[in-house]
Amino acid sequence: MSETLANLSSESRQFPPPEELAAAANVKAGAYEEAAADRLAFWATQADRLTWAKKWDQVLDWSNPPFAKWFVGGELNIAYNCVDRHVEAGRGDKVAIHWEGEPGDTRTITYAELLKLVSQAANTLTELGIAAGDRVAIYMPMIPEAAVAMLACARIGATHSVVFGGFSVDALSTRIKDADAKLVITADGGYRRGKPSALKPTVDEAVAKSPSIENVLVVRRTGQDVEWTDKDKWWHETVEQASPEHQAQPFDAEHPLFILYTSGTTGKPKGILHTTGGYLTQVSYTHNAVFDLKPETDVYWCTADIGWVTGHSYIVYGPLSNGATQVMYEGTPDTPGRDRFWQIVDKYKVSILYTAPTLIRTMMKWGDDIPAGYDLSSLRVLGSVGEPINPEAWMWYRENIGRNRTPIVDTWWQTETGGVMISPLPGVTATKPGSAMTPLPGITADVVDDQAESVPNGGGGFLVLRDPWPSMLRTIWGDDKRFLDTYWSRFGAGAGSGDEWIYFAGDGAKKDEDGALWLLGRVDDVMLVSGHNISTTEVESALVSHPSVAEAAVVGATDPTTGQAIVAFVIPRGSVDTEGDAGDQLNVELRNHVSKTLGPIAKPRQIMLVPELPKTRSGKIMRRLLKDVAENRSLGDVTTLQDSAVMELISKGMQTGKSED
Ligand code: ATP
Ligand code: MG
């Protein structure tokens, strides 16, 4: 058996870039050749996008792999690059953030106002004893102060650790402890699903368990009652009273900028460490290139939460370093109604929208008529990130949101990579629905077999990165060994074979006949059915291509005859009847549909119709929990699960479900 990962699906639809966009694109096809001719010179050119207090002596030091140093000897201040320099260039009155609160309250913050807020916050942090190198935990709702807090830390060289505002006491306190943070910045609460949702009580409990915390800075957002301790300080009584004058000092290019824990889809989160110069270079470049950002005219909106890497790189550091005008939204997409996103696009004339497949599939489930009621003609580029996007969901996004006009950029990257790595360029690439297409200029991605040999076009295997990149993680905080073991010990020098250091991403992928890249889900999730390695993504996409299916998750469950058998969990579209015989019929139809689309080898043994799927708080499907259910095991770690009741519903259905023939 030579196959590393089967290539079962094929896609013939292709969409060239709109002519007008291509003609005026920020980045054209020549960038690939330029980067291929001299990769380090290419990144040095991109680093010139930033304002450096001291120029670097060396682009990359890779003498101690896998520990990279980029722009060695260079010095810069991140906050200066994201805020001050735009004001100094006369763009102080330009809107940085159109903030939309969930209840409908709004704030408009210009770059000049942002400078004032960040300077005041930097002065307050200093007064509270925070110095360069200290760690600060940020546990906030989606309010402008969250971005201000991050930038204030960066401005004084403190390392922030943003913890998603929906996480529990345990999740927060273990992250505080792991990073040994001295300060927490939080709020009384934020608005979610139409009501105030408290944050402060979680912080109080976490701080009680965290002796390293000296102070807690609290923004008043909801006005709800809060307990008060002598560590607590109100933001409006400190930051908003502080001097708006603050001189930003430059820091070394390798100064630690932030720690961020991964979303925990596959297991215990890892504290990913990012540094200063290389990180900002790549997020600034990719934000400009991938979204074709025209800062003077575009209105950009990324729907991620600041608690995830997407919020770090493509709400805070990328867009602000580029002087963008952006929308920031506090709440959920269904409050007060399921049209909230489209209402916001229409209201602010959003031209670039960056969201996640889980949201696109949810919108699909809610129905085409909802976006149809809005003028979405301002949109010109659409983006996707977080999971493989199924071809049908991609087409739905193109037709219903992009109205068949706008390119879609499916961007593959990870907390670990810091910035986008594989993506179409909207003015260059002829896209295929469901494919992230090709590595960006300056990035070397490949798909390899278990001997680290490149697979030919048409083959599948492991996604790897063969060369260091500027925004790469530098280590796992406090755990160099886990850093080596997780990413560098599978292939190449770190595995004791050859001199080449090869980064293993943990994802499966294939190259199609044209060499375009298709992400196939986690390698850990790959199913071994009768000697064939089958990816979860291909079977899920085949299910989603059936008109009755909104969303699907598949896992391989131990099977006495085939080794593993495919078990699928399927959410039907809103209008589909699943009662009694209709449900049984749909079940048979779906199994046959997969068999017809991908071949009999991929036919699920069993399909469960379910109302919901277990997801992380960032919206990703947690297949390992479904595998536990499919194999009748008790559930593994559920701390990053969004809604624990979902698992009960699914396990119950599993015990009563009759779906085998
Ligand atoms: P953990 O590493 O703790 O399990 P996680 O991998 O979910 O958590 P993130 O760093 O937020 O945490 O997610 C990165 C992963 O998301 C990628 O490795 C990949 O599996 C998936 N992903 C992101 N973007 C895409 C995309 N465009 N196409 C396919 N998969 C994607
Ligand atoms: Mg991961």
XYZ file of C-alpha atoms and ligand atoms in Angstrom:
693
model
C 0.000 0.000 0.000
C 1.854 3.076 -1.202
C -0.969 5.583 -0.837
C -0.439 8.108 1.982
C -3.820 9.782 1.761
C -6.426 8.951 -0.858
C -7.509 11.540 -3.415
C -11.176 10.760 -4.026
C -12.922 13.944 -5.093
C -12.390 16.073 -8.165
C -13.505 19.607 -8.928
C -13.697 21.157 -12.360
C -15.241 24.551 -11.585
C -12.795 27.437 -11.738
C -13.171 31.208 -11.343
C -10.631 33.653 -12.761
C -10.158 36.978 -10.960
C -12.441 39.840 -12.011
C -10.604 41.855 -14.684
C -10.916 45.204 -12.991
C -9.608 43.884 -9.692
C -6.746 42.098 -11.437
C -5.694 45.244 -13.294
C -5.430 47.300 -10.088
C -4.305 44.522 -7.727
C -1.752 45.305 -4.993
C 0.118 42.122 -5.796
C 0.466 40.670 -9.271
C 1.809 37.396 -10.613
C 5.378 38.681 -10.681
C 5.562 38.437 -6.874
C 5.858 34.646 -7.078
C 8.882 34.868 -9.369
C 10.458 37.626 -7.339
C 10.163 35.567 -4.140
C 11.340 32.378 -5.827
C 14.443 34.139 -7.180
C 15.526 35.328 -3.710
C 13.239 34.499 -0.827
C 15.125 36.471 1.826
C 15.440 39.545 -0.374
C 11.692 39.297 -0.976
C 10.964 39.319 2.769
C 13.461 42.146 3.305
C 11.467 44.187 0.774
C 8.249 43.414 2.667
C 9.895 44.436 5.969
C 10.395 47.867 4.412
C 6.614 48.308 4.673
C 7.264 48.971 8.361
C 8.975 51.865 10.088
C 12.127 50.642 11.821
C 13.947 52.641 14.501
C 17.076 50.674 13.620
C 17.528 48.656 10.459
C 18.376 44.952 10.748
C 21.822 43.531 9.973
C 20.649 40.120 8.791
C 17.295 38.998 7.358
C 17.308 35.479 8.819
C 19.485 33.664 11.299
C 18.745 29.945 10.924
C 21.975 28.751 12.461
C 20.247 27.097 15.407
C 17.202 25.421 13.856
C 14.333 25.190 14.543
C 14.845 28.394 16.543
C 14.688 31.197 13.981
C 15.660 34.841 14.294
C 14.307 37.273 11.703
C 15.575 40.768 10.982
C 18.436 40.315 13.415
C 19.585 43.516 15.075
C 16.558 45.494 13.868
C 14.457 47.552 16.297
C 10.914 48.844 16.039
C 7.814 49.589 18.058
C 4.694 47.709 17.019
C 2.199 50.247 18.350
C 4.065 53.062 16.636
C 3.736 51.127 13.376
C 0.031 50.446 13.911
C -1.005 53.883 15.150
C 1.433 56.801 15.509
C 2.907 56.739 12.043
C -0.515 57.058 10.403
C -1.241 60.130 12.530
C 2.195 61.588 11.770
C 1.485 61.088 8.066
C -1.621 63.292 8.355
C -4.202 60.520 8.520
C -5.245 61.145 12.133
C -8.845 61.836 11.155
C -9.217 58.598 9.245
C -11.519 56.081 10.946
C -9.608 53.122 12.363
C -12.567 51.305 13.927
C -16.293 51.459 13.277
C -17.413 49.628 16.374
C -20.886 48.110 16.493
C -22.143 46.959 19.896
C -24.592 44.098 19.981
C -27.447 46.230 21.383
C -26.922 48.645 18.470
C -24.794 51.294 20.204
C -21.829 52.416 18.111
C -18.451 54.133 18.413
C -16.258 55.616 15.735
C -12.572 55.750 16.575
C -10.106 57.636 14.394
C -6.384 56.932 14.302
C -5.775 60.109 16.348
C -8.224 58.911 18.996
C -6.690 55.458 18.954
C -3.283 57.033 19.573
C -4.648 58.886 22.568
C -6.245 55.748 24.049
C -3.217 53.549 23.486
C -0.886 56.178 24.969
C -3.107 56.581 28.039
C -3.303 52.821 28.502
C 0.476 52.505 28.100
C 0.985 55.140 30.815
C -1.440 53.327 33.114
C 0.235 49.960 32.603
C 3.575 51.537 33.459
C 2.082 53.083 36.606
C 0.776 49.658 37.570
C 4.342 48.367 37.463
C 4.229 46.609 34.102
C 7.577 46.719 32.322
C 8.991 45.286 29.115
C 9.030 41.502 29.238
C 6.190 41.191 31.811
C 3.123 39.163 30.836
C -0.398 40.583 30.825
C -3.548 38.475 30.468
C -6.407 40.019 28.475
C -9.902 38.592 28.980
C -12.290 40.892 27.166
C -15.452 41.134 25.124
C -15.215 42.459 21.546
C -14.954 46.126 22.466
C -12.357 48.638 21.214
C -10.567 48.523 24.574
C -9.537 44.942 23.766
C -7.473 46.185 20.817
C -6.271 49.170 22.845
C -5.094 46.853 25.634
C -3.134 44.703 23.190
C -1.513 47.715 21.542
C -0.669 49.282 24.915
C 1.139 46.098 25.962
C 3.001 46.008 22.654
C 3.875 49.681 23.038
C 5.704 49.139 26.325
C 7.133 45.748 25.397
C 4.877 43.699 27.684
C 3.847 40.309 26.293
C 0.088 39.845 26.080
C -1.790 36.621 26.443
C -5.344 37.067 25.217
C -7.752 34.467 26.568
C -11.075 34.103 24.752
C -13.835 35.779 26.791
C -16.003 32.654 26.789
C -13.499 30.457 28.586
C -14.002 29.095 32.100
C -12.235 29.926 35.368
C -10.018 26.895 34.905
C -9.014 27.752 31.353
C -8.228 31.347 32.376
C -6.315 30.484 35.527
C -4.185 27.790 33.884
C -3.246 30.251 31.124
C -2.426 32.959 33.709
C -0.295 30.464 35.587
C 1.469 29.085 32.514
C 2.501 32.605 31.460
C 3.052 33.866 35.028
C 1.030 37.013 34.246
C 1.108 40.045 36.585
C -1.985 41.867 35.381
C -5.403 40.968 33.972
C -7.290 43.392 31.769
C -11.007 42.620 31.618
C -14.489 44.155 31.633
C -17.567 43.831 33.803
C -19.105 41.953 30.887
C -20.129 42.164 27.268
C -23.354 41.738 25.329
C -24.094 38.309 23.889
C -27.382 36.975 22.528
C -29.295 40.045 23.629
C -28.175 40.234 27.232
C -25.194 41.239 29.348
C -22.859 38.348 29.880
C -20.611 38.747 32.920
C -16.833 38.339 32.729
C -15.694 39.764 36.053
C -16.888 36.850 38.275
C -14.772 34.435 36.206
C -11.772 36.729 36.565
C -12.372 37.055 40.328
C -12.283 33.292 40.759
C -9.288 32.863 38.473
C -7.354 35.648 40.217
C -8.070 34.085 43.620
C -6.169 31.045 42.342
C -3.376 33.083 40.713
C -0.870 34.617 43.153
C 1.151 36.137 40.288
C -1.615 38.668 39.542
C -0.990 42.048 41.202
C -3.712 44.152 39.578
C -6.923 43.802 37.581
C -7.935 46.562 35.194
C -11.680 46.588 34.517
C -13.504 48.301 31.644
C -17.118 49.225 32.383
C -19.112 47.980 29.422
C -22.466 46.608 30.624
C -22.759 48.440 33.951
C -23.739 45.220 35.720
C -22.911 44.813 39.424
C -19.423 43.570 40.157
C -17.630 42.409 43.275
C -14.642 44.623 44.017
C -11.281 43.701 45.558
C -8.244 45.839 46.357
C -6.518 44.559 43.213
C -9.255 45.992 40.985
C -8.968 49.324 39.166
C -11.575 50.812 36.857
C -10.337 51.613 33.360
C -12.287 54.893 33.303
C -10.700 55.995 36.601
C -7.162 55.171 35.496
C -6.608 54.914 31.742
C -9.086 57.609 30.808
C -7.513 59.993 33.363
C -3.931 59.277 32.339
C -1.700 61.514 30.244
C -2.233 61.101 26.493
C 1.463 61.722 25.907
C 3.589 58.634 25.576
C 6.847 58.192 23.741
C 7.076 54.720 22.214
C 10.466 53.020 22.663
C 11.780 50.634 20.022
C 12.270 46.952 20.858
C 14.415 44.259 19.351
C 12.922 42.479 16.345
C 12.877 39.262 18.382
C 11.260 40.811 21.464
C 8.315 38.592 22.578
C 5.030 40.174 21.452
C 2.402 37.686 22.539
C 1.591 34.227 23.757
C -1.591 32.697 22.402
C -2.965 29.279 23.219
C -4.256 27.249 20.240
C -7.978 26.610 20.045
C -7.644 23.090 21.439
C -9.405 21.229 18.644
C -7.107 18.234 18.950
C -6.117 18.292 22.628
C -4.446 20.363 25.333
C -3.785 23.912 24.039
C -0.203 24.990 23.402
C 1.124 28.449 24.376
C 2.394 29.700 21.033
C 5.024 32.458 21.260
C 5.291 35.179 18.610
C 7.847 37.960 18.405
C 7.983 41.437 16.914
C 9.613 42.260 13.551
C 9.015 39.114 11.511
C 5.474 38.764 12.803
C 4.463 42.308 11.886
C 6.173 42.048 8.495
C 4.226 38.975 7.466
C 0.814 39.974 8.837
C 1.139 43.411 7.273
C 2.216 42.009 3.904
C -0.387 39.243 3.799
C -3.213 41.527 4.867
C -2.319 43.847 2.004
C -1.767 41.069 -0.556
C -4.469 38.520 0.248
C -7.298 41.016 0.670
C -5.964 43.530 -1.857
C -6.527 46.189 0.780
C -6.855 49.746 -0.494
C -6.670 51.663 2.783
C -8.172 54.847 1.332
C -11.386 53.272 0.084
C -11.911 49.827 1.592
C -13.978 49.020 4.648
C -12.662 45.775 6.026
C -14.450 43.420 8.426
C -13.057 40.312 10.056
C -15.710 38.535 12.121
C -13.259 36.595 14.327
C -12.940 37.128 18.043
C -9.869 38.884 19.367
C -9.267 35.758 21.462
C -8.137 33.790 18.396
C -5.093 34.269 16.241
C -7.274 35.590 13.423
C -8.287 38.446 15.712
C -4.658 39.153 16.582
C -3.281 39.120 13.051
C -6.248 40.307 10.995
C -8.166 42.632 13.333
C -5.343 44.235 15.286
C -1.843 43.989 13.825
C -2.342 43.459 10.066
C -5.123 45.984 9.368
C -3.854 48.675 11.756
C -0.282 48.449 10.488
C -1.770 49.040 7.031
C -3.872 52.010 8.161
C -7.147 50.262 7.307
C -10.655 51.325 8.239
C -12.433 48.376 9.780
C -15.642 47.227 11.401
C -15.516 45.514 14.790
C -18.671 43.797 16.038
C -19.343 42.790 19.628
C -22.058 40.189 19.382
C -23.433 37.046 17.804
C -24.647 36.720 14.189
C -28.243 35.948 15.220
C -28.916 38.906 17.521
C -31.379 40.490 17.268
C -32.023 38.565 14.022
C -30.287 36.173 11.678
C -29.673 39.035 9.276
C -27.317 40.944 11.583
C -24.178 40.337 9.495
C -25.788 41.518 6.266
C -27.277 44.506 7.975
C -23.751 45.469 9.156
C -22.248 44.940 5.679
C -24.972 47.119 4.200
C -24.725 49.808 6.903
C -20.930 50.315 6.754
C -20.578 49.397 3.061
C -18.111 46.682 3.955
C -15.926 45.870 0.955
C -13.770 43.041 2.357
C -15.322 40.352 4.544
C -13.256 37.685 6.330
C -15.169 34.921 8.128
C -15.175 31.186 8.908
C -16.693 28.102 7.246
C -18.728 27.334 10.362
C -20.509 30.680 9.926
C -20.978 30.195 6.211
C -22.560 26.767 6.777
C -24.785 28.222 9.489
C -25.951 30.957 7.101
C -26.590 28.255 4.495
C -28.731 26.380 6.998
C -30.684 29.562 7.827
C -31.570 30.086 4.171
C -30.742 32.114 1.069
C -33.601 34.556 1.564
C -31.890 36.236 4.530
C -28.865 37.752 2.715
C -31.041 38.217 -0.390
C -32.850 41.033 1.424
C -29.723 43.203 1.619
C -27.638 45.324 -0.695
C -24.256 43.616 -0.585
C -22.889 45.375 -3.650
C -20.086 47.027 -1.639
C -18.344 43.655 -1.193
C -15.369 43.044 -3.466
C -13.256 40.369 -1.716
C -14.466 37.504 0.520
C -12.229 35.443 2.783
C -12.496 32.187 4.712
C -10.357 30.703 7.497
C -10.389 28.119 10.267
C -11.406 24.849 8.648
C -11.522 23.360 5.194
C -14.387 25.017 3.348
C -16.546 22.456 1.557
C -16.977 23.199 -2.159
C -20.751 23.581 -1.727
C -20.316 26.061 1.117
C -17.775 27.950 -1.029
C -20.264 28.110 -3.908
C -23.015 29.253 -1.573
C -20.719 32.029 -0.271
C -19.842 33.066 -3.826
C -23.408 33.075 -5.109
C -25.368 34.406 -2.148
C -22.882 36.810 -0.587
C -20.475 37.595 -3.412
C -23.347 37.617 -5.937
C -21.082 35.814 -8.398
C -18.804 38.832 -8.664
C -16.252 38.713 -5.897
C -13.245 36.439 -5.576
C -13.022 34.179 -2.525
C -9.713 33.725 -0.753
C -9.594 30.506 1.275
C -6.680 31.162 3.606
C -4.841 28.311 5.294
C -2.754 29.095 8.339
C -2.478 28.334 12.058
C -1.860 30.015 15.396
C 1.659 28.666 14.932
C 2.231 30.267 11.527
C 1.098 33.706 12.761
C -0.032 34.821 9.308
C -1.590 33.417 6.153
C 0.583 30.833 4.358
C -1.526 29.285 1.601
C -4.152 31.320 -0.227
C -5.195 32.583 -3.613
C -4.240 36.157 -4.502
C -7.513 37.811 -5.505
C -6.052 39.589 -8.524
C -3.987 36.683 -9.777
C -5.387 33.259 -8.962
C -8.134 31.414 -10.819
C -9.771 29.821 -7.787
C -11.364 26.406 -7.362
C -14.199 26.005 -4.854
C -12.761 24.380 -1.712
C -9.073 24.807 -2.496
C -6.596 27.123 -0.739
C -4.692 26.913 -4.062
C -0.999 27.819 -3.649
C 1.546 28.993 -1.062
C 1.912 32.772 -0.966
C 5.047 34.345 -2.412
C 7.915 33.738 0.009
C 6.334 30.606 1.517
C 7.447 27.056 0.801
C 4.634 24.583 1.480
C 4.591 21.009 0.235
C 2.643 17.775 0.528
C 4.823 14.790 1.371
C 4.563 11.056 1.991
C 5.816 9.430 5.180
C 9.372 9.501 3.819
C 9.158 13.308 3.406
C 9.167 12.920 -0.393
C 6.945 15.352 -2.307
C 3.860 13.586 -3.597
C 3.138 14.023 -7.311
C 0.132 15.978 -8.555
C -2.958 13.905 -7.855
C -1.451 12.534 -4.628
C -2.249 13.120 -0.974
C -0.189 13.204 2.215
C 1.085 15.474 4.977
C 1.234 19.252 4.736
C 4.706 20.571 5.590
C 6.589 23.861 5.414
C 10.109 23.502 4.120
C 11.580 26.921 4.860
C 11.308 29.226 7.873
C 8.918 32.176 7.469
C 8.943 35.579 9.226
C 5.820 35.151 11.415
C 6.598 31.593 12.496
C 6.174 30.668 16.135
C 9.454 30.862 17.999
C 8.634 28.159 20.534
C 5.910 26.875 22.852
C 6.065 29.127 25.889
C 8.263 27.497 28.507
C 8.420 24.203 26.637
C 11.074 23.999 23.913
C 10.843 20.222 24.032
C 7.154 20.153 23.174
C 7.923 22.650 20.390
C 10.497 20.258 18.916
C 8.366 17.157 19.429
C 5.129 18.579 18.036
C 6.324 20.310 14.883
C 9.859 19.222 14.013
C 10.341 15.589 14.947
C 8.165 13.932 12.312
C 10.272 14.647 9.195
C 13.750 15.800 8.222
C 16.624 16.767 10.487
C 14.485 16.840 13.639
C 13.562 13.208 12.945
C 17.220 12.355 12.417
C 17.116 12.222 8.642
C 19.124 14.674 6.524
C 19.967 18.321 7.190
C 16.690 19.904 6.182
C 14.434 21.109 9.002
C 10.811 20.429 7.997
C 7.822 21.861 9.866
C 4.951 19.391 10.221
C 1.622 21.222 10.339
C -0.504 18.303 11.539
C -2.882 18.654 8.589
C -3.459 16.314 5.657
C -3.543 17.750 2.136
C -3.499 16.779 -1.506
C -2.243 18.262 -4.755
C -4.749 18.104 -7.549
C -3.883 17.512 -11.208
C -2.860 21.169 -11.564
C -0.827 21.208 -8.363
C -3.426 23.241 -6.412
C -3.513 22.434 -2.681
C -6.573 21.008 -0.932
C -6.629 20.796 2.843
C -8.001 17.476 4.063
C -8.333 17.963 7.841
C -6.171 16.782 10.713
C -3.809 13.920 10.115
C -4.964 12.493 13.467
C -8.495 12.288 12.065
C -7.598 10.332 8.912
C -9.583 7.079 8.636
C -8.019 3.779 7.639
C -10.728 1.830 5.839
C -9.808 -1.543 4.309
C -6.227 -0.383 3.821
C -7.122 3.061 2.377
C -6.360 6.312 4.155
C -9.469 8.421 3.712
C -9.727 12.043 4.825
C -12.639 13.270 6.892
C -12.915 16.398 4.757
C -13.617 14.607 1.480
C -16.449 12.533 2.945
C -17.871 15.571 4.729
C -17.776 17.626 1.542
C -19.513 14.828 -0.365
C -22.280 14.857 2.254
C -22.583 18.661 2.175
C -22.927 18.502 -1.624
C -26.317 16.769 -1.087
C -29.109 19.365 -1.078
C -30.565 18.080 2.227
C -27.356 18.525 4.213
C -26.198 21.691 5.948
C -23.215 20.368 7.848
C -21.447 17.040 8.426
C -18.685 15.543 10.548
C -17.244 12.096 9.959
C -14.987 9.877 12.042
C -13.428 6.457 11.702
C -14.728 3.976 14.286
C -13.088 0.619 14.985
C -14.676 -2.059 12.831
C -14.083 -5.828 12.929
C -14.040 -6.269 9.146
C -12.654 -3.058 7.659
C -10.294 -1.948 10.444
C -12.101 1.360 10.672
C -15.522 2.224 9.348
C -16.875 5.635 8.481
C -19.481 7.038 10.848
C -21.078 10.331 9.799
C -22.942 12.872 11.904
C -25.150 15.036 9.714
C -27.150 18.210 10.335
C -29.999 18.405 7.799
C -30.951 21.738 6.242
C -33.748 23.612 7.998
C -36.543 22.590 5.621
C -35.780 18.846 5.479
C -38.198 16.313 7.020
C -36.338 13.717 9.112
C -39.189 12.104 11.066
C -39.674 8.322 10.909
C -39.500 6.812 7.410
C -38.335 10.089 5.857
C -35.284 10.007 8.118
C -34.529 6.382 7.232
C -34.883 7.135 3.547
C -32.599 10.150 3.749
C -30.076 8.002 5.536
C -29.959 5.436 2.718
C -29.892 8.198 0.128
C -26.958 9.959 1.771
C -24.901 6.789 2.052
C -25.497 6.072 -1.625
C -24.731 9.674 -2.516
C -21.278 9.436 -0.891
C -20.640 6.102 -2.558
C -21.535 7.597 -5.937
C -19.503 10.773 -5.411
C -16.294 9.308 -3.976
C -16.528 5.566 -4.633
C -17.846 2.633 -2.570
C -14.761 2.659 -0.331
C -15.966 5.952 1.210
C -19.568 4.812 1.861
C -20.379 5.502 5.519
C -21.274 2.462 7.605
C -23.623 4.570 9.603
C -25.155 8.035 9.469
C -26.579 9.867 12.465
C -28.933 12.784 11.855
C -28.191 15.290 14.624
C -29.354 18.816 15.503
C -25.866 20.136 16.332
C -22.208 19.167 16.250
C -19.650 19.523 19.039
C -17.507 22.567 18.329
C -14.715 24.438 20.010
C -15.429 27.979 21.056
C -13.820 29.126 17.844
C -16.444 27.118 15.949
C -14.381 24.130 14.815
C -15.784 20.634 14.820
C -14.233 18.428 17.527
C -14.079 15.072 15.796
C -12.232 13.362 18.627
C -15.367 13.643 20.786
C -17.524 12.155 18.033
C -15.037 9.321 17.758
C -15.449 8.674 21.466
C -19.210 8.460 20.892
C -18.891 6.285 17.799
C -16.706 3.856 19.714
C -18.832 3.982 22.873
C -16.069 5.439 24.992
C -16.426 8.006 27.722
C -15.598 11.509 26.500
C -12.046 12.889 26.541
C -11.083 16.475 27.414
C -14.110 18.712 26.845
C -12.810 21.962 28.339
C -12.675 23.784 25.028
C -16.138 22.555 23.951
C -18.672 25.278 23.207
C -21.815 23.579 24.499
C -21.546 20.407 26.548
C -25.267 19.566 26.241
C -24.684 18.816 22.555
C -22.656 15.731 23.387
C -25.440 14.293 25.505
C -27.939 14.717 22.681
C -25.613 13.047 20.229
C -24.678 10.092 22.461
C -28.352 9.426 23.179
C -29.151 9.375 19.472
C -26.230 7.049 18.896
C -27.566 4.442 21.313
C -31.042 4.413 19.770
C -30.079 5.151 16.170
C -30.707 2.343 13.693
C -28.826 3.165 10.566
C -27.007 0.044 9.475
C -28.286 -2.093 6.664
P -5.075 22.735 18.392
O -3.804 22.898 17.617
O -4.934 23.031 19.850
O -5.776 21.442 18.122
P -6.376 24.321 16.356
O -5.411 23.664 15.430
O -7.826 24.218 16.053
O -6.110 23.856 17.868
P -5.797 26.952 15.308
O -4.361 27.297 15.279
O -6.762 28.039 15.590
O -6.028 25.886 16.438
O -6.238 26.337 13.929
C -5.358 25.999 12.885
C -5.916 24.831 12.122
O -7.178 25.166 11.534
C -5.087 24.365 10.959
O -4.041 23.514 11.358
C -6.125 23.638 10.105
O -6.382 22.340 10.606
C -7.349 24.498 10.289
N -7.470 25.496 9.207
C -7.312 26.828 9.306
N -7.563 27.430 8.127
C -7.877 26.468 7.245
C -8.240 26.461 5.858
N -8.351 27.572 5.150
N -8.472 25.261 5.279
C -8.376 24.132 5.988
N -8.066 24.069 7.286
C -7.817 25.227 7.925
Mg -3.463 23.157 15.583
